[in-house]
Every structure is written in structure tokens, then in C-alpha cells.
Amino acid sequence: GAVVSQHPSRVICKSGTSVKIECRSLDFQATTMFWYRQFPKQSLMLMATSNEGSKATYEQGVEKDKFLINHASLTLSTLTVTSAHPEDSSFYICSATPHSGQPQHFGDGTRLSIL
Amino acid sequence: RKEVEQDPGPFNVPEGATVAFNCTYSNSASQSFFWYRQDCRKEPKLLMSVYSSGNEDGRFTAQLNRASQYISLLIRDSKLSDSATYLCVVNHSGAGSYQLTFGKGTKLSVIP
């Protein structure tokens, strides 16, 4: 079945650091990938839609200059949290699907802790 | 009105019990529906897709009522391992769109 790999799974770093998270579709091509964030005891919230070869589409309230998305190939999207602060600490998850309307497959998630 | 609504629970049920979750969605043009389960501090995993005719996978049965715009999940003979948060997920923009909208989830605890 479709597999999505996300890396790293855990990041702990100091305030002000920029953190890059990778999302790869391992056995299919994905023109679109999605980035979510989940705070403790909250639901998954879509942050942005990553589009291969074009700009990402950000949800309302998500700063595009803070969360940089690059979808340079059909199997890789990256999310960079720039100048991260403690309030950015969260669980970040990506997803992708080989076909429209079919279930999304999620990466393992990245737990980000900013000290 | 929220796009996808679920009862947050928690549902605390004994092993062997039958439990049902409901979910309502607001966009009548929604095309695809899914149930995911999410364990604590883990990513969501697909449990099953939901088809118009209803579908069953072992102890799990999913139903879709388009007229009333709700989806249900029935779990029979609950196991301890069924304890998780169950997410109702809708493809909100129609068959041509990949984007999903998640409900907040219903928490299930199966008790020995």
C-alpha cells in the first residue's frame, strides 16, 4: 500500500532555531501533499496544501513566512518552521494520496519541542 | 455550523460491548468519507472508507446517510486494543479535490 515517510520524528531545539521537516511518498507520486498541526488534546488542523512545482496554499491564520513549504519533486515536500518559538511546539503531520478522493496516508509525524 | 461534527466522548465501555459513533457533515457536495483512528501521540491511521451502501470490515461497520448527512461507525465485541480516538473525515470539495476535513474525534476507552 501507499507509504508516506516523515523525518525527523522528534526535534528538541532552542528558541530561534529553524527546523526542517521532510515528507516523502515512498511508492507513489504526489502532486499534492498536506501539512497538519495538532496541539495536545486538539484535533488535526490543516496548515497548508503543498503543490508540486507551485506555491503552497495556506489556511487562514497560518503565516506563510513562518512556515515555509517547498514541494520540489513529486515525492518530497518540506516544511520549515523558521525562527521557532515555544508556541510552535506541536505535532506536525503530513499526508498524501496517490489518487483524488481516496484515503490520505499519513507520515509518522514530527513532535517538535522548542525550549 | 462546523463542517464535520462528532461527539468528543469519552465513551467508556466494557470489553465485549457494542458501541456506535455518529458524525455529521455540512457540505452536501462531499464525495468521500472515511473513519481514521488515532492513538495517543501517534499519526492517524485509516480504519475504513465509508461507502453509500454501507460496508463492514470484521467487527467494524460503517454507514453513510447522504440525505441526513451523517456517517456512523459501529464497533462490535469491543477489544481493549480498540481504545483510541476515532476521527470522522470528509473529502469536502468533491471528487476532484484531495483535501480532507477532520472532525475533532471521538475518544473511546474499552475497559477490562
JSON list of C-alpha atoms in Angstrom, two decimals:
[
{"chain": "A", "resi": 1, "resn": "GLY", "atom": "CA", "xyz": [0.00, 0.00, 0.00]},
{"chain": "A", "resi": 2, "resn": "ALA", "atom": "CA", "xyz": [0.86, 3.65, -0.22]},
{"chain": "A", "resi": 3, "resn": "VAL", "atom": "CA", "xyz": [3.52, 4.70, 2.25]},
{"chain": "A", "resi": 4, "resn": "VAL", "atom": "CA", "xyz": [4.41, 8.16, 3.45]},
{"chain": "A", "resi": 5, "resn": "SER", "atom": "CA", "xyz": [7.62, 8.73, 5.34]},
{"chain": "A", "resi": 6, "resn": "GLN", "atom": "CA", "xyz": [8.23, 11.72, 7.57]},
{"chain": "A", "resi": 7, "resn": "HIS", "atom": "CA", "xyz": [11.51, 12.78, 9.11]},
{"chain": "A", "resi": 8, "resn": "PRO", "atom": "CA", "xyz": [12.59, 13.57, 11.75]},
{"chain": "A", "resi": 9, "resn": "SER", "atom": "CA", "xyz": [10.18, 12.04, 14.23]},
{"chain": "A", "resi": 10, "resn": "ARG", "atom": "CA", "xyz": [11.34, 14.15, 17.14]},
{"chain": "A", "resi": 11, "resn": "VAL", "atom": "CA", "xyz": [13.03, 17.51, 17.40]},
{"chain": "A", "resi": 12, "resn": "ILE", "atom": "CA", "xyz": [14.06, 19.41, 20.51]},
{"chain": "A", "resi": 13, "resn": "CYS", "atom": "CA", "xyz": [15.79, 22.70, 19.96]},
{"chain": "A", "resi": 14, "resn": "LYS", "atom": "CA", "xyz": [16.31, 26.18, 21.30]},
{"chain": "A", "resi": 15, "resn": "SER", "atom": "CA", "xyz": [14.08, 29.13, 20.59]},
{"chain": "A", "resi": 16, "resn": "GLY", "atom": "CA", "xyz": [15.08, 30.94, 17.41]},
{"chain": "A", "resi": 17, "resn": "THR", "atom": "CA", "xyz": [16.20, 27.83, 15.57]},
{"chain": "A", "resi": 18, "resn": "SER", "atom": "CA", "xyz": [14.74, 26.93, 12.18]},
{"chain": "A", "resi": 19, "resn": "VAL", "atom": "CA", "xyz": [13.58, 23.36, 11.79]},
{"chain": "A", "resi": 20, "resn": "LYS", "atom": "CA", "xyz": [13.03, 21.48, 8.54]},
{"chain": "A", "resi": 21, "resn": "ILE", "atom": "CA", "xyz": [10.65, 18.53, 8.32]},
{"chain": "A", "resi": 22, "resn": "GLU", "atom": "CA", "xyz": [10.59, 16.22, 5.30]},
{"chain": "A", "resi": 23, "resn": "CYS", "atom": "CA", "xyz": [7.63, 14.31, 3.94]},
{"chain": "A", "resi": 24, "resn": "ARG", "atom": "CA", "xyz": [8.19, 11.67, 1.28]},
{"chain": "A", "resi": 25, "resn": "SER", "atom": "CA", "xyz": [5.82, 9.47, -0.66]},
{"chain": "A", "resi": 26, "resn": "LEU", "atom": "CA", "xyz": [7.77, 6.24, -0.98]},
{"chain": "A", "resi": 27, "resn": "ASP", "atom": "CA", "xyz": [5.89, 4.24, -3.57]},
{"chain": "A", "resi": 28, "resn": "PHE", "atom": "CA", "xyz": [3.75, 6.76, -5.40]},
{"chain": "A", "resi": 29, "resn": "GLN", "atom": "CA", "xyz": [3.92, 10.25, -6.81]},
{"chain": "A", "resi": 30, "resn": "ALA", "atom": "CA", "xyz": [2.02, 13.00, -5.09]},
{"chain": "A", "resi": 31, "resn": "THR", "atom": "CA", "xyz": [1.39, 16.32, -6.80]},
{"chain": "A", "resi": 32, "resn": "THR", "atom": "CA", "xyz": [-0.31, 17.46, -3.62]},
{"chain": "A", "resi": 33, "resn": "MET", "atom": "CA", "xyz": [0.66, 16.89, -0.02]},
{"chain": "A", "resi": 34, "resn": "PHE", "atom": "CA", "xyz": [-0.87, 18.30, 3.12]},
{"chain": "A", "resi": 35, "resn": "TRP", "atom": "CA", "xyz": [0.66, 19.60, 6.31]},
{"chain": "A", "resi": 36, "resn": "TYR", "atom": "CA", "xyz": [-1.24, 19.45, 9.58]},
{"chain": "A", "resi": 37, "resn": "ARG", "atom": "CA", "xyz": [-0.57, 20.51, 13.12]},
{"chain": "A", "resi": 38, "resn": "GLN", "atom": "CA", "xyz": [-2.06, 19.02, 16.25]},
{"chain": "A", "resi": 39, "resn": "PHE", "atom": "CA", "xyz": [-1.78, 20.55, 19.69]},
{"chain": "A", "resi": 40, "resn": "PRO", "atom": "CA", "xyz": [-2.34, 18.34, 22.76]},
{"chain": "A", "resi": 41, "resn": "LYS", "atom": "CA", "xyz": [-5.94, 17.14, 23.08]},
{"chain": "A", "resi": 42, "resn": "GLN", "atom": "CA", "xyz": [-6.90, 19.08, 19.96]},
{"chain": "A", "resi": 43, "resn": "SER", "atom": "CA", "xyz": [-7.95, 17.91, 16.52]},
{"chain": "A", "resi": 44, "resn": "LEU", "atom": "CA", "xyz": [-5.75, 17.87, 13.46]},
{"chain": "A", "resi": 45, "resn": "MET", "atom": "CA", "xyz": [-5.71, 21.27, 11.84]},
{"chain": "A", "resi": 46, "resn": "LEU", "atom": "CA", "xyz": [-4.76, 21.72, 8.22]},
{"chain": "A", "resi": 47, "resn": "MET", "atom": "CA", "xyz": [-1.96, 24.26, 7.89]},
{"chain": "A", "resi": 48, "resn": "ALA", "atom": "CA", "xyz": [-1.28, 24.25, 4.19]},
{"chain": "A", "resi": 49, "resn": "THR", "atom": "CA", "xyz": [-1.56, 22.39, 0.93]},
{"chain": "A", "resi": 50, "resn": "SER", "atom": "CA", "xyz": [1.75, 21.74, -0.74]},
{"chain": "A", "resi": 51, "resn": "ASN", "atom": "CA", "xyz": [1.64, 21.78, -4.55]},
{"chain": "A", "resi": 52, "resn": "GLU", "atom": "CA", "xyz": [4.44, 20.33, -6.63]},
{"chain": "A", "resi": 53, "resn": "GLY", "atom": "CA", "xyz": [6.05, 22.98, -8.78]},
{"chain": "A", "resi": 54, "resn": "SER", "atom": "CA", "xyz": [3.99, 25.87, -7.45]},
{"chain": "A", "resi": 55, "resn": "LYS", "atom": "CA", "xyz": [3.33, 27.85, -4.31]},
{"chain": "A", "resi": 56, "resn": "ALA", "atom": "CA", "xyz": [1.71, 26.28, -1.32]},
{"chain": "A", "resi": 57, "resn": "THR", "atom": "CA", "xyz": [-1.79, 27.27, -0.29]},
{"chain": "A", "resi": 58, "resn": "TYR", "atom": "CA", "xyz": [-2.00, 28.33, 3.35]},
{"chain": "A", "resi": 59, "resn": "GLU", "atom": "CA", "xyz": [-5.01, 28.14, 5.61]},
{"chain": "A", "resi": 60, "resn": "GLN", "atom": "CA", "xyz": [-6.28, 31.24, 7.27]},
{"chain": "A", "resi": 61, "resn": "GLY", "atom": "CA", "xyz": [-4.17, 32.25, 10.23]},
{"chain": "A", "resi": 62, "resn": "VAL", "atom": "CA", "xyz": [-1.08, 30.31, 9.15]},
{"chain": "A", "resi": 63, "resn": "GLU", "atom": "CA", "xyz": [1.87, 32.59, 8.38]},
{"chain": "A", "resi": 64, "resn": "LYS", "atom": "CA", "xyz": [3.47, 31.64, 5.10]},
{"chain": "A", "resi": 65, "resn": "ASP", "atom": "CA", "xyz": [6.72, 33.38, 6.02]},
{"chain": "A", "resi": 66, "resn": "LYS", "atom": "CA", "xyz": [6.86, 31.45, 9.25]},
{"chain": "A", "resi": 67, "resn": "PHE", "atom": "CA", "xyz": [6.09, 28.05, 7.78]},
{"chain": "A", "resi": 68, "resn": "LEU", "atom": "CA", "xyz": [7.97, 27.69, 4.52]},
{"chain": "A", "resi": 69, "resn": "ILE", "atom": "CA", "xyz": [6.85, 24.88, 2.25]},
{"chain": "A", "resi": 70, "resn": "ASN", "atom": "CA", "xyz": [8.82, 23.54, -0.68]},
{"chain": "A", "resi": 71, "resn": "HIS", "atom": "CA", "xyz": [7.45, 20.80, -2.93]},
{"chain": "A", "resi": 72, "resn": "ALA", "atom": "CA", "xyz": [10.29, 20.45, -5.39]},
{"chain": "A", "resi": 73, "resn": "SER", "atom": "CA", "xyz": [9.57, 16.93, -6.61]},
{"chain": "A", "resi": 74, "resn": "LEU", "atom": "CA", "xyz": [6.65, 14.56, -6.93]},
{"chain": "A", "resi": 75, "resn": "THR", "atom": "CA", "xyz": [7.78, 12.59, -3.90]},
{"chain": "A", "resi": 76, "resn": "LEU", "atom": "CA", "xyz": [9.07, 15.21, -1.47]},
{"chain": "A", "resi": 77, "resn": "SER", "atom": "CA", "xyz": [7.62, 18.15, 0.38]},
{"chain": "A", "resi": 78, "resn": "THR", "atom": "CA", "xyz": [9.42, 20.01, 3.14]},
{"chain": "A", "resi": 79, "resn": "LEU", "atom": "CA", "xyz": [8.08, 22.23, 5.89]},
{"chain": "A", "resi": 80, "resn": "THR", "atom": "CA", "xyz": [10.49, 24.64, 7.52]},
{"chain": "A", "resi": 81, "resn": "VAL", "atom": "CA", "xyz": [9.48, 26.28, 10.78]},
{"chain": "A", "resi": 82, "resn": "THR", "atom": "CA", "xyz": [11.54, 29.45, 10.77]},
{"chain": "A", "resi": 83, "resn": "SER", "atom": "CA", "xyz": [12.79, 31.04, 13.98]},
{"chain": "A", "resi": 84, "resn": "ALA", "atom": "CA", "xyz": [10.75, 28.63, 16.05]},
{"chain": "A", "resi": 85, "resn": "HIS", "atom": "CA", "xyz": [9.40, 29.69, 19.43]},
{"chain": "A", "resi": 86, "resn": "PRO", "atom": "CA", "xyz": [7.88, 27.68, 22.28]},
{"chain": "A", "resi": 87, "resn": "GLU", "atom": "CA", "xyz": [4.36, 28.32, 20.99]},
{"chain": "A", "resi": 88, "resn": "ASP", "atom": "CA", "xyz": [5.33, 26.46, 17.80]},
{"chain": "A", "resi": 89, "resn": "SER", "atom": "CA", "xyz": [5.81, 23.29, 19.82]},
{"chain": "A", "resi": 90, "resn": "SER", "atom": "CA", "xyz": [3.34, 20.81, 18.40]},
{"chain": "A", "resi": 91, "resn": "PHE", "atom": "CA", "xyz": [2.86, 17.57, 16.50]},
{"chain": "A", "resi": 92, "resn": "TYR", "atom": "CA", "xyz": [3.31, 18.17, 12.76]},
{"chain": "A", "resi": 93, "resn": "ILE", "atom": "CA", "xyz": [1.98, 15.57, 10.34]},
{"chain": "A", "resi": 94, "resn": "CYS", "atom": "CA", "xyz": [1.99, 15.34, 6.58]},
{"chain": "A", "resi": 95, "resn": "SER", "atom": "CA", "xyz": [-0.27, 13.35, 4.32]},
{"chain": "A", "resi": 96, "resn": "ALA", "atom": "CA", "xyz": [-0.57, 12.40, 0.68]},
{"chain": "A", "resi": 97, "resn": "THR", "atom": "CA", "xyz": [-2.63, 10.18, -1.57]},
{"chain": "A", "resi": 98, "resn": "PRO", "atom": "CA", "xyz": [-1.93, 8.68, -4.98]},
{"chain": "A", "resi": 99, "resn": "HIS", "atom": "CA", "xyz": [-5.45, 9.40, -6.22]},
{"chain": "A", "resi": 100, "resn": "SER", "atom": "CA", "xyz": [-8.03, 12.08, -5.61]},
{"chain": "A", "resi": 101, "resn": "GLY", "atom": "CA", "xyz": [-10.89, 11.04, -3.37]},
{"chain": "A", "resi": 102, "resn": "GLN", "atom": "CA", "xyz": [-9.01, 8.12, -1.91]},
{"chain": "A", "resi": 103, "resn": "PRO", "atom": "CA", "xyz": [-7.80, 7.93, 1.67]},
{"chain": "A", "resi": 104, "resn": "GLN", "atom": "CA", "xyz": [-4.90, 10.07, 2.73]},
{"chain": "A", "resi": 105, "resn": "HIS", "atom": "CA", "xyz": [-1.85, 8.30, 4.04]},
{"chain": "A", "resi": 106, "resn": "PHE", "atom": "CA", "xyz": [-0.07, 9.97, 6.89]},
{"chain": "A", "resi": 107, "resn": "GLY", "atom": "CA", "xyz": [3.54, 10.23, 7.81]},
{"chain": "A", "resi": 108, "resn": "ASP", "atom": "CA", "xyz": [4.53, 9.18, 11.31]},
{"chain": "A", "resi": 109, "resn": "GLY", "atom": "CA", "xyz": [4.51, 12.79, 12.44]},
{"chain": "A", "resi": 110, "resn": "THR", "atom": "CA", "xyz": [7.16, 15.04, 13.91]},
{"chain": "A", "resi": 111, "resn": "ARG", "atom": "CA", "xyz": [6.98, 16.07, 17.52]},
{"chain": "A", "resi": 112, "resn": "LEU", "atom": "CA", "xyz": [8.57, 19.48, 17.80]},
{"chain": "A", "resi": 113, "resn": "SER", "atom": "CA", "xyz": [9.57, 20.89, 21.16]},
{"chain": "A", "resi": 114, "resn": "ILE", "atom": "CA", "xyz": [11.03, 24.38, 21.34]},
{"chain": "A", "resi": 115, "resn": "LEU", "atom": "CA", "xyz": [12.74, 25.24, 24.60]},
{"chain": "B", "resi": 1, "resn": "ARG", "atom": "CA", "xyz": [-22.06, 25.29, 11.85]},
{"chain": "B", "resi": 2, "resn": "LYS", "atom": "CA", "xyz": [-18.87, 23.22, 11.95]},
{"chain": "B", "resi": 3, "resn": "GLU", "atom": "CA", "xyz": [-18.03, 21.34, 8.78]},
{"chain": "B", "resi": 4, "resn": "VAL", "atom": "CA", "xyz": [-17.60, 17.96, 10.43]},
{"chain": "B", "resi": 5, "resn": "GLU", "atom": "CA", "xyz": [-19.03, 17.36, 13.88]},
{"chain": "B", "resi": 6, "resn": "GLN", "atom": "CA", "xyz": [-18.52, 14.49, 16.25]},
{"chain": "B", "resi": 7, "resn": "ASP", "atom": "CA", "xyz": [-19.38, 13.81, 19.86]},
{"chain": "B", "resi": 8, "resn": "PRO", "atom": "CA", "xyz": [-16.00, 14.10, 21.60]},
{"chain": "B", "resi": 9, "resn": "GLY", "atom": "CA", "xyz": [-16.89, 11.50, 24.21]},
{"chain": "B", "resi": 10, "resn": "PRO", "atom": "CA", "xyz": [-15.24, 9.91, 26.01]},
{"chain": "B", "resi": 11, "resn": "PHE", "atom": "CA", "xyz": [-17.10, 6.67, 25.55]},
{"chain": "B", "resi": 12, "resn": "ASN", "atom": "CA", "xyz": [-16.13, 4.26, 28.30]},
{"chain": "B", "resi": 13, "resn": "VAL", "atom": "CA", "xyz": [-17.36, 0.76, 27.51]},
{"chain": "B", "resi": 14, "resn": "PRO", "atom": "CA", "xyz": [-16.61, -2.71, 28.87]},
{"chain": "B", "resi": 15, "resn": "GLU", "atom": "CA", "xyz": [-14.88, -5.31, 26.77]},
{"chain": "B", "resi": 16, "resn": "GLY", "atom": "CA", "xyz": [-17.29, -7.11, 24.50]},
{"chain": "B", "resi": 17, "resn": "ALA", "atom": "CA", "xyz": [-19.71, -4.20, 24.28]},
{"chain": "B", "resi": 18, "resn": "THR", "atom": "CA", "xyz": [-21.07, -2.72, 21.09]},
{"chain": "B", "resi": 19, "resn": "VAL", "atom": "CA", "xyz": [-20.50, 0.99, 20.62]},
{"chain": "B", "resi": 20, "resn": "ALA", "atom": "CA", "xyz": [-21.60, 3.39, 17.90]},
{"chain": "B", "resi": 21, "resn": "PHE", "atom": "CA", "xyz": [-20.28, 6.77, 16.86]},
{"chain": "B", "resi": 22, "resn": "ASN", "atom": "CA", "xyz": [-22.02, 9.31, 14.68]},
{"chain": "B", "resi": 23, "resn": "CYS", "atom": "CA", "xyz": [-20.67, 12.16, 12.65]},
{"chain": "B", "resi": 24, "resn": "THR", "atom": "CA", "xyz": [-22.44, 14.90, 10.70]},
{"chain": "B", "resi": 25, "resn": "TYR", "atom": "CA", "xyz": [-21.10, 16.95, 7.84]},
{"chain": "B", "resi": 26, "resn": "SER", "atom": "CA", "xyz": [-22.32, 20.24, 6.48]},
{"chain": "B", "resi": 27, "resn": "ASN", "atom": "CA", "xyz": [-21.37, 20.16, 2.81]},
{"chain": "B", "resi": 28, "resn": "SER", "atom": "CA", "xyz": [-23.88, 18.18, 0.80]},
{"chain": "B", "resi": 29, "resn": "ALA", "atom": "CA", "xyz": [-21.44, 18.02, -2.12]},
{"chain": "B", "resi": 30, "resn": "SER", "atom": "CA", "xyz": [-18.95, 15.95, -0.13]},
{"chain": "B", "resi": 31, "resn": "GLN", "atom": "CA", "xyz": [-17.96, 12.83, -2.01]},
{"chain": "B", "resi": 32, "resn": "SER", "atom": "CA", "xyz": [-15.65, 10.68, 0.07]},
{"chain": "B", "resi": 33, "resn": "PHE", "atom": "CA", "xyz": [-15.90, 9.65, 3.68]},
{"chain": "B", "resi": 34, "resn": "PHE", "atom": "CA", "xyz": [-13.53, 7.84, 5.98]},
{"chain": "B", "resi": 35, "resn": "TRP", "atom": "CA", "xyz": [-13.01, 6.74, 9.54]},
{"chain": "B", "resi": 36, "resn": "TYR", "atom": "CA", "xyz": [-9.50, 7.01, 10.91]},
{"chain": "B", "resi": 37, "resn": "ARG", "atom": "CA", "xyz": [-8.25, 6.02, 14.32]},
{"chain": "B", "resi": 38, "resn": "GLN", "atom": "CA", "xyz": [-5.59, 7.92, 16.17]},
{"chain": "B", "resi": 39, "resn": "ASP", "atom": "CA", "xyz": [-3.74, 6.54, 19.13]},
{"chain": "B", "resi": 40, "resn": "CYS", "atom": "CA", "xyz": [-2.29, 8.89, 21.68]},
{"chain": "B", "resi": 41, "resn": "ARG", "atom": "CA", "xyz": [0.68, 10.82, 20.31]},
{"chain": "B", "resi": 42, "resn": "LYS", "atom": "CA", "xyz": [0.57, 8.94, 17.01]},
{"chain": "B", "resi": 43, "resn": "GLU", "atom": "CA", "xyz": [-0.45, 9.75, 13.46]},
{"chain": "B", "resi": 44, "resn": "PRO", "atom": "CA", "xyz": [-3.97, 8.92, 12.21]},
{"chain": "B", "resi": 45, "resn": "LYS", "atom": "CA", "xyz": [-4.37, 5.55, 10.54]},
{"chain": "B", "resi": 46, "resn": "LEU", "atom": "CA", "xyz": [-7.12, 4.68, 8.11]},
{"chain": "B", "resi": 47, "resn": "LEU", "atom": "CA", "xyz": [-9.70, 2.39, 9.66]},
{"chain": "B", "resi": 48, "resn": "MET", "atom": "CA", "xyz": [-12.09, 2.17, 6.74]},
{"chain": "B", "resi": 49, "resn": "SER", "atom": "CA", "xyz": [-13.65, 4.07, 3.90]},
{"chain": "B", "resi": 50, "resn": "VAL", "atom": "CA", "xyz": [-17.41, 4.63, 4.05]},
{"chain": "B", "resi": 51, "resn": "TYR", "atom": "CA", "xyz": [-19.49, 3.70, 1.03]},
{"chain": "B", "resi": 52, "resn": "SER", "atom": "CA", "xyz": [-23.06, 4.66, 0.20]},
{"chain": "B", "resi": 53, "resn": "SER", "atom": "CA", "xyz": [-24.28, 1.10, 0.53]},
{"chain": "B", "resi": 54, "resn": "GLY", "atom": "CA", "xyz": [-22.62, 0.68, 3.90]},
{"chain": "B", "resi": 55, "resn": "ASN", "atom": "CA", "xyz": [-19.67, -1.58, 4.45]},
{"chain": "B", "resi": 56, "resn": "GLU", "atom": "CA", "xyz": [-18.31, -3.96, 7.03]},
{"chain": "B", "resi": 57, "resn": "ASP", "atom": "CA", "xyz": [-14.82, -4.99, 7.96]},
{"chain": "B", "resi": 58, "resn": "GLY", "atom": "CA", "xyz": [-14.76, -7.61, 10.66]},
{"chain": "B", "resi": 59, "resn": "ARG", "atom": "CA", "xyz": [-16.17, -6.10, 13.84]},
{"chain": "B", "resi": 60, "resn": "PHE", "atom": "CA", "xyz": [-16.48, -2.66, 12.25]},
{"chain": "B", "resi": 61, "resn": "THR", "atom": "CA", "xyz": [-19.48, -1.44, 10.25]},
{"chain": "B", "resi": 62, "resn": "ALA", "atom": "CA", "xyz": [-19.70, 1.94, 8.59]},
{"chain": "B", "resi": 63, "resn": "GLN", "atom": "CA", "xyz": [-22.87, 3.57, 7.28]},
{"chain": "B", "resi": 64, "resn": "LEU", "atom": "CA", "xyz": [-23.47, 6.68, 5.24]},
{"chain": "B", "resi": 65, "resn": "ASN", "atom": "CA", "xyz": [-26.76, 8.58, 5.11]},
{"chain": "B", "resi": 66, "resn": "ARG", "atom": "CA", "xyz": [-26.47, 11.25, 2.44]},
{"chain": "B", "resi": 67, "resn": "ALA", "atom": "CA", "xyz": [-29.97, 12.58, 2.94]},
{"chain": "B", "resi": 68, "resn": "SER", "atom": "CA", "xyz": [-29.27, 13.35, 6.59]},
{"chain": "B", "resi": 69, "resn": "GLN", "atom": "CA", "xyz": [-25.59, 14.00, 6.02]},
{"chain": "B", "resi": 70, "resn": "TYR", "atom": "CA", "xyz": [-24.29, 11.72, 8.68]},
{"chain": "B", "resi": 71, "resn": "ILE", "atom": "CA", "xyz": [-21.86, 8.86, 8.93]},
{"chain": "B", "resi": 72, "resn": "SER", "atom": "CA", "xyz": [-21.75, 6.19, 11.58]},
{"chain": "B", "resi": 73, "resn": "LEU", "atom": "CA", "xyz": [-19.27, 3.64, 12.85]},
{"chain": "B", "resi": 74, "resn": "LEU", "atom": "CA", "xyz": [-20.34, 0.59, 14.80]},
{"chain": "B", "resi": 75, "resn": "ILE", "atom": "CA", "xyz": [-17.83, -1.49, 16.72]},
{"chain": "B", "resi": 76, "resn": "ARG", "atom": "CA", "xyz": [-18.97, -4.90, 17.92]},
{"chain": "B", "resi": 77, "resn": "ASP", "atom": "CA", "xyz": [-17.33, -7.04, 20.58]},
{"chain": "B", "resi": 78, "resn": "SER", "atom": "CA", "xyz": [-15.04, -4.22, 21.71]},
{"chain": "B", "resi": 79, "resn": "LYS", "atom": "CA", "xyz": [-11.44, -5.09, 22.49]},
{"chain": "B", "resi": 80, "resn": "LEU", "atom": "CA", "xyz": [-9.04, -3.28, 24.76]},
{"chain": "B", "resi": 81, "resn": "SER", "atom": "CA", "xyz": [-6.98, -2.52, 21.67]},
{"chain": "B", "resi": 82, "resn": "ASP", "atom": "CA", "xyz": [-9.89, -0.56, 20.21]},
{"chain": "B", "resi": 83, "resn": "SER", "atom": "CA", "xyz": [-9.20, 2.21, 22.73]},
{"chain": "B", "resi": 84, "resn": "ALA", "atom": "CA", "xyz": [-8.29, 5.24, 20.63]},
{"chain": "B", "resi": 85, "resn": "THR", "atom": "CA", "xyz": [-9.73, 8.41, 19.19]},
{"chain": "B", "resi": 86, "resn": "TYR", "atom": "CA", "xyz": [-11.88, 7.85, 16.11]},
{"chain": "B", "resi": 87, "resn": "LEU", "atom": "CA", "xyz": [-11.80, 10.58, 13.50]},
{"chain": "B", "resi": 88, "resn": "CYS", "atom": "CA", "xyz": [-14.57, 11.19, 11.02]},
{"chain": "B", "resi": 89, "resn": "VAL", "atom": "CA", "xyz": [-13.03, 12.53, 7.81]},
{"chain": "B", "resi": 90, "resn": "VAL", "atom": "CA", "xyz": [-14.74, 14.02, 4.78]},
{"chain": "B", "resi": 91, "resn": "ASN", "atom": "CA", "xyz": [-13.46, 14.94, 1.35]},
{"chain": "B", "resi": 92, "resn": "HIS", "atom": "CA", "xyz": [-15.24, 18.22, 1.35]},
{"chain": "B", "resi": 93, "resn": "SER", "atom": "CA", "xyz": [-14.70, 19.67, -2.05]},
{"chain": "B", "resi": 94, "resn": "GLY", "atom": "CA", "xyz": [-15.84, 16.86, -4.26]},
{"chain": "B", "resi": 95, "resn": "ALA", "atom": "CA", "xyz": [-14.18, 14.04, -6.15]},
{"chain": "B", "resi": 96, "resn": "GLY", "atom": "CA", "xyz": [-11.66, 16.28, -7.85]},
{"chain": "B", "resi": 97, "resn": "SER", "atom": "CA", "xyz": [-10.12, 17.53, -4.65]},
{"chain": "B", "resi": 98, "resn": "TYR", "atom": "CA", "xyz": [-7.65, 15.83, -2.34]},
{"chain": "B", "resi": 99, "resn": "GLN", "atom": "CA", "xyz": [-8.37, 17.96, 0.69]},
{"chain": "B", "resi": 100, "resn": "LEU", "atom": "CA", "xyz": [-9.85, 16.39, 3.76]},
{"chain": "B", "resi": 101, "resn": "THR", "atom": "CA", "xyz": [-11.68, 17.90, 6.69]},
{"chain": "B", "resi": 102, "resn": "PHE", "atom": "CA", "xyz": [-11.37, 16.19, 10.05]},
{"chain": "B", "resi": 103, "resn": "GLY", "atom": "CA", "xyz": [-13.80, 16.02, 12.88]},
{"chain": "B", "resi": 104, "resn": "LYS", "atom": "CA", "xyz": [-12.35, 16.60, 16.32]},
{"chain": "B", "resi": 105, "resn": "GLY", "atom": "CA", "xyz": [-12.61, 12.91, 17.07]},
{"chain": "B", "resi": 106, "resn": "THR", "atom": "CA", "xyz": [-14.47, 10.69, 19.49]},
{"chain": "B", "resi": 107, "resn": "LYS", "atom": "CA", "xyz": [-12.47, 9.14, 22.27]},
{"chain": "B", "resi": 108, "resn": "LEU", "atom": "CA", "xyz": [-13.15, 5.51, 23.10]},
{"chain": "B", "resi": 109, "resn": "SER", "atom": "CA", "xyz": [-11.87, 3.71, 26.16]},
{"chain": "B", "resi": 110, "resn": "VAL", "atom": "CA", "xyz": [-12.55, 0.00, 26.40]},
{"chain": "B", "resi": 111, "resn": "ILE", "atom": "CA", "xyz": [-12.37, -1.14, 29.99]},
{"chain": "B", "resi": 112, "resn": "PRO", "atom": "CA", "xyz": [-11.45, -4.66, 31.17]}
]
